[in-house]
Short mmCIF file of C-alpha atoms and ligand atoms in Angstrom, two decimals:
data_model
loop_
_atom_site.label_atom_id
_atom_site.label_comp_id
_atom_site.label_asym_id
_atom_site.label_seq_id
_atom_site.Cartn_x
_atom_site.Cartn_y
_atom_site.Cartn_z
CA MET H 1 -12.75 -11.68 -4.76
CA THR H 2 -13.84 -12.65 -8.23
CA THR H 3 -14.84 -9.81 -10.50
CA ARG H 4 -18.60 -9.35 -10.79
CA VAL H 5 -20.84 -8.23 -13.61
CA LYS H 6 -21.17 -4.52 -12.89
CA THR H 7 -24.50 -2.71 -12.63
CA ALA H 8 -25.35 0.30 -14.79
CA SER H 9 -24.61 2.68 -11.92
CA GLU H 10 -21.30 0.96 -11.15
CA ILE H 11 -20.32 1.22 -14.80
CA ALA H 12 -21.26 4.91 -14.82
CA ALA H 13 -19.02 5.47 -11.78
CA MET H 14 -16.19 3.61 -13.49
CA ARG H 15 -16.58 5.75 -16.62
CA ASP H 16 -16.20 8.83 -14.42
CA SER H 17 -13.31 7.29 -12.49
CA GLY H 18 -11.55 6.27 -15.72
CA ARG H 19 -11.95 9.72 -17.18
CA MET H 20 -10.39 11.28 -14.10
CA LEU H 21 -7.55 8.80 -14.28
CA ALA H 22 -6.90 9.53 -17.95
CA THR H 23 -6.99 13.26 -17.25
CA VAL H 24 -4.29 12.85 -14.60
CA LEU H 25 -2.11 10.61 -16.77
CA LYS H 26 -2.39 13.07 -19.62
CA ALA H 27 -1.32 15.91 -17.32
CA LEU H 28 1.64 13.86 -16.09
CA LYS H 29 2.70 13.02 -19.65
CA ARG H 30 2.64 16.72 -20.43
CA GLN H 31 4.64 17.75 -17.36
CA VAL H 32 7.18 14.96 -16.86
CA LYS H 33 10.72 16.06 -17.70
CA ALA H 34 14.34 15.51 -16.78
CA GLY H 35 15.27 17.01 -13.40
CA LEU H 36 11.95 16.28 -11.68
CA SER H 37 11.93 13.69 -8.94
CA THR H 38 9.43 10.86 -9.00
CA LYS H 39 8.00 12.41 -5.81
CA ASP H 40 7.39 15.64 -7.75
CA LEU H 41 5.31 13.58 -10.19
CA ALA H 42 3.33 12.06 -7.32
CA LEU H 43 2.56 15.56 -6.03
CA ILE H 44 1.43 16.61 -9.51
CA ALA H 45 -0.81 13.53 -9.75
CA ALA H 46 -2.43 14.28 -6.39
CA ALA H 47 -2.91 17.95 -7.26
CA GLU H 48 -4.46 17.13 -10.67
CA LEU H 49 -6.83 14.55 -9.19
CA ARG H 50 -8.04 16.62 -6.23
CA PRO H 51 -10.37 19.01 -8.12
CA LEU H 52 -11.82 16.13 -10.15
CA GLY H 53 -13.29 14.51 -7.03
CA GLY H 54 -11.73 11.04 -7.12
CA GLU H 55 -9.37 9.41 -4.64
CA ALA H 56 -5.97 7.89 -5.41
CA ALA H 57 -6.76 4.17 -5.19
CA PHE H 58 -3.21 2.88 -4.67
CA LYS H 59 -2.47 4.89 -1.53
CA GLY H 60 -2.52 2.48 1.38
CA TYR H 61 -3.33 -0.54 -0.79
CA GLN H 62 -1.61 -3.42 1.01
CA GLY H 63 0.47 -0.70 2.64
CA PHE H 64 1.66 1.04 -0.55
CA PRO H 65 2.86 4.43 0.74
CA GLU H 66 2.18 6.70 -2.25
CA VAL H 67 -0.59 7.86 -4.59
CA ILE H 68 1.02 6.54 -7.79
CA CYS H 69 3.54 3.94 -8.96
CA ILE H 70 6.43 5.41 -10.95
CA SER H 71 8.89 2.92 -12.40
CA VAL H 72 12.01 3.98 -14.29
CA ASN H 73 14.07 2.01 -16.85
CA ASP H 74 14.76 -1.49 -15.42
CA GLU H 75 11.96 -0.97 -12.89
CA VAL H 76 8.95 -2.73 -14.39
CA VAL H 77 6.15 -1.69 -12.02
CA HIS H 78 5.32 -0.63 -8.44
CA GLY H 79 8.11 1.94 -8.08
CA ILE H 80 7.61 4.14 -5.01
CA PRO H 81 7.96 7.88 -5.71
CA ARG H 82 10.97 9.38 -3.91
CA ALA H 83 12.36 12.89 -3.62
CA ASP H 84 15.87 11.58 -4.31
CA LYS H 85 14.96 9.69 -7.47
CA ILE H 86 15.58 12.18 -10.25
CA ILE H 87 14.40 11.60 -13.80
CA ALA H 88 17.08 11.94 -16.50
CA GLU H 89 17.07 12.55 -20.24
CA GLY H 90 16.42 9.32 -22.13
CA ASP H 91 14.77 7.51 -19.19
CA ILE H 92 11.74 5.32 -19.76
CA VAL H 93 9.22 6.32 -17.10
CA GLY H 94 6.19 4.17 -16.32
CA LEU H 95 3.25 6.02 -14.74
CA ASP H 96 0.69 3.66 -13.20
CA PHE H 97 -2.29 5.25 -11.48
CA GLY H 98 -5.58 4.16 -9.96
CA VAL H 99 -8.68 6.21 -9.14
CA LYS H 100 -11.57 5.39 -6.85
CA TYR H 101 -14.84 7.24 -7.34
CA LYS H 102 -18.22 6.38 -5.81
CA GLY H 103 -16.64 3.16 -4.59
CA MET H 104 -15.45 2.06 -8.02
CA ILE H 105 -11.83 1.74 -9.13
CA THR H 106 -10.07 2.04 -12.47
CA ASP H 107 -6.41 1.29 -13.15
CA ALA H 108 -4.23 2.40 -16.08
CA ALA H 109 -0.60 2.99 -17.01
CA VAL H 110 1.51 4.58 -19.71
CA SER H 111 5.23 4.60 -20.36
CA VAL H 112 7.03 7.62 -21.78
CA ILE H 113 10.57 8.38 -22.93
CA ILE H 114 12.00 11.59 -21.48
CA GLY H 115 13.35 13.76 -24.27
CA LYS H 116 15.74 12.09 -26.70
CA PRO H 117 15.71 8.28 -26.54
CA LYS H 118 19.00 6.55 -25.76
CA GLN H 119 18.37 4.10 -28.59
CA GLN H 120 15.78 3.49 -31.31
CA GLY H 121 14.93 0.20 -29.62
CA HIS H 122 13.36 2.12 -26.76
CA ILE H 123 10.87 3.79 -29.11
CA ARG H 124 10.00 0.42 -30.64
CA LEU H 125 9.63 -1.15 -27.20
CA LEU H 126 7.05 1.44 -26.18
CA GLN H 127 5.23 1.29 -29.52
CA ASP H 128 5.11 -2.50 -29.48
CA THR H 129 3.96 -2.69 -25.85
CA GLU H 130 1.18 -0.17 -26.47
CA ALA H 131 0.22 -2.06 -29.63
CA ALA H 132 0.15 -5.33 -27.66
CA LEU H 133 -2.30 -3.73 -25.24
CA ALA H 134 -4.48 -2.69 -28.18
CA VAL H 135 -4.35 -6.24 -29.58
CA GLY H 136 -5.33 -7.65 -26.19
CA ILE H 137 -8.26 -5.24 -25.97
CA ALA H 138 -9.31 -6.16 -29.52
CA ALA H 139 -9.57 -9.81 -28.44
CA VAL H 140 -12.18 -8.98 -25.79
CA HIS H 141 -15.88 -9.78 -26.21
CA ASP H 142 -18.68 -11.38 -24.22
CA ARG H 143 -17.59 -14.89 -23.09
CA VAL H 144 -13.94 -14.32 -23.99
CA ARG H 145 -11.54 -16.55 -22.04
CA THR H 146 -8.53 -15.12 -20.25
CA GLY H 147 -6.27 -17.32 -22.39
CA ASP H 148 -7.66 -15.73 -25.55
CA ILE H 149 -6.49 -12.32 -24.35
CA GLY H 150 -3.09 -13.57 -23.20
CA PHE H 151 -2.56 -15.44 -26.44
CA ALA H 152 -3.34 -12.34 -28.49
CA VAL H 153 -0.95 -10.16 -26.45
CA GLU H 154 1.86 -12.73 -26.63
CA GLN H 155 1.46 -13.31 -30.37
CA SER H 156 1.62 -9.60 -31.09
CA LEU H 157 5.04 -9.38 -29.43
CA LYS H 158 6.59 -12.43 -31.09
CA HIS H 159 8.15 -10.56 -33.99
CA ARG H 160 10.94 -9.30 -31.71
CA ARG H 161 12.94 -10.94 -28.96
CA TYR H 162 11.19 -9.31 -26.06
CA GLY H 163 10.76 -10.63 -22.57
CA ILE H 164 7.12 -10.78 -21.49
CA VAL H 165 6.90 -10.56 -17.70
CA ARG H 166 4.98 -13.56 -16.37
CA ASP H 167 5.06 -12.97 -12.62
CA LEU H 168 2.71 -10.00 -12.94
CA VAL H 169 -0.52 -10.06 -14.88
CA GLY H 170 -3.68 -8.13 -15.66
CA HIS H 171 -6.75 -8.66 -13.51
CA GLY H 172 -10.38 -7.98 -12.84
CA VAL H 173 -10.98 -4.52 -11.40
CA GLY H 174 -13.83 -2.40 -10.07
CA HIS H 175 -14.81 -2.91 -6.44
CA GLN H 176 -11.17 -3.78 -5.67
CA ILE H 177 -7.92 -2.91 -7.42
CA HIS H 178 -7.21 -6.58 -8.03
CA GLU H 179 -10.10 -8.94 -8.57
CA ASP H 180 -9.88 -12.48 -9.90
CA PRO H 181 -9.29 -13.81 -12.44
CA ASN H 182 -5.75 -13.08 -13.52
CA ILE H 183 -5.36 -11.90 -17.11
CA PRO H 184 -1.88 -13.08 -18.15
CA ASN H 185 0.00 -11.55 -21.07
CA TYR H 186 0.69 -15.01 -22.48
CA GLY H 187 -1.23 -18.22 -22.86
CA ARG H 188 -3.24 -20.43 -25.11
CA ALA H 189 -6.51 -19.59 -26.81
CA ASN H 190 -9.60 -21.40 -25.52
CA THR H 191 -8.17 -21.79 -22.02
CA GLY H 192 -8.82 -20.07 -18.71
CA PRO H 193 -11.93 -18.62 -17.06
CA TRP H 194 -14.72 -17.12 -19.15
CA LEU H 195 -15.51 -13.42 -18.82
CA ASP H 196 -18.96 -11.95 -19.30
CA LYS H 197 -20.16 -8.66 -20.70
CA ASN H 198 -20.33 -5.86 -18.15
CA MET H 199 -17.37 -7.27 -16.27
CA THR H 200 -14.43 -4.85 -16.05
CA ILE H 201 -10.81 -5.92 -16.41
CA ALA H 202 -7.36 -4.36 -16.52
CA ILE H 203 -5.10 -5.55 -19.34
CA GLU H 204 -1.47 -4.60 -18.80
CA PRO H 205 1.44 -5.99 -20.83
CA MET H 206 4.84 -5.56 -19.16
CA VAL H 207 7.58 -6.05 -21.74
CA THR H 208 11.38 -5.98 -21.48
CA LEU H 209 14.27 -5.70 -23.91
CA GLY H 210 15.82 -8.76 -22.22
CA GLY H 211 14.48 -11.70 -20.27
CA ASP H 212 11.15 -12.16 -18.56
CA ARG H 213 12.48 -12.67 -15.02
CA VAL H 214 11.91 -10.02 -12.36
CA TYR H 215 12.60 -9.55 -8.68
CA ILE H 216 11.30 -7.33 -5.88
CA ALA H 217 13.78 -4.70 -4.71
CA LYS H 218 14.76 -4.11 -1.08
CA ASP H 219 12.00 -1.50 -0.63
CA GLY H 220 9.56 -4.40 -0.76
CA TRP H 221 7.63 -2.98 -3.72
CA THR H 222 9.63 -2.05 -6.80
CA VAL H 223 9.67 -4.86 -9.36
CA ARG H 224 12.88 -4.83 -11.44
CA THR H 225 14.12 -6.92 -14.33
CA ALA H 226 16.55 -9.64 -13.20
CA ASP H 227 18.95 -8.87 -16.07
CA GLY H 228 18.76 -5.07 -15.77
CA SER H 229 17.07 -4.69 -19.16
CA TRP H 230 14.73 -1.75 -19.60
CA SER H 231 10.99 -2.26 -19.77
CA ALA H 232 7.67 -0.73 -20.74
CA HIS H 233 4.17 -1.01 -19.29
CA PHE H 234 0.83 0.07 -20.73
CA GLU H 235 -2.52 -0.62 -19.12
CA HIS H 236 -6.19 0.15 -19.59
CA THR H 237 -9.32 -0.69 -17.66
CA VAL H 238 -11.94 -1.93 -20.10
CA LEU H 239 -15.63 -2.78 -19.91
CA ILE H 240 -16.47 -6.02 -21.69
CA THR H 241 -19.32 -5.52 -24.15
CA GLU H 242 -21.34 -7.93 -26.31
CA ASP H 243 -18.92 -7.83 -29.22
CA GLY H 244 -15.91 -5.91 -27.94
CA ALA H 245 -14.65 -3.65 -25.20
CA GLU H 246 -15.07 -0.05 -24.11
CA ILE H 247 -11.83 1.51 -22.89
CA LEU H 248 -12.74 3.32 -19.67
CA THR H 249 -9.32 4.97 -19.23
CA SER H 250 -8.71 6.22 -22.78
CA LEU H 251 -6.55 9.35 -23.05
CA ASP H 252 -7.64 9.92 -26.64
CA ASP H 253 -11.03 11.57 -26.28
CA LEU H 254 -10.19 14.04 -23.53
CA PRO H 255 -10.32 17.78 -24.13
CA ALA H 256 -6.95 19.10 -25.29
CA GLY H 257 -6.38 21.05 -22.08
CA LYS H 258 -3.50 23.37 -21.44
CA GLN H 259 -0.40 22.46 -23.40
MG1 LIG I 301 -3.14 -3.13 -12.86
#
């Protein structure tokens, strides 16, 4: 389905959903450490979400078996949490979560380095990918075209020889996890479908230290880099406004919580 202009009550539900999502991601960022399995993190996510009142939107989506996608190192996205997948010092861990509340879905992701990075390039990769997301969000306004967003994201990453994953893209979001149109992380300005204020979209650059090619692993879900290079993924759900965007999944304005 194509993303629709959301009503005031739908937007209110998405604000609540996004806040729950950000709360869970913040808790995961605080608790993730070497020695935990990715399944442990899924259990933490479920436990953190439960009292907030939302549902994990990914569980069962096209048969996805878990509440969260956790993707480590050369895994770009859609990693399935497993009890035998243990996080190690220096890993880059992508945490991609979705929340449904009052029928409305938000989608967001962060990548984190566990403890001491294996190389400085990993820190830069995460910083540059998060910055590319911010640049993409800054390009948003009423009647923006999808190509304007993709162009902005791609340009912001040009100063280094990164791979920008092309097979996976951002998307409309709200009533469904994935609504049309696609929001690529590359492209030309003044191309692609127009987006209107009060539509909601997920922008999500996926960036590698090598090439842009990816493949789907034998589990049928996990997307890995073809060349084994490590990758980062940041994502927000945003509401398009007259002259900008409101980030519905921001981690920045949450209460500090327990440290
Ligand atoms: Mg997404």
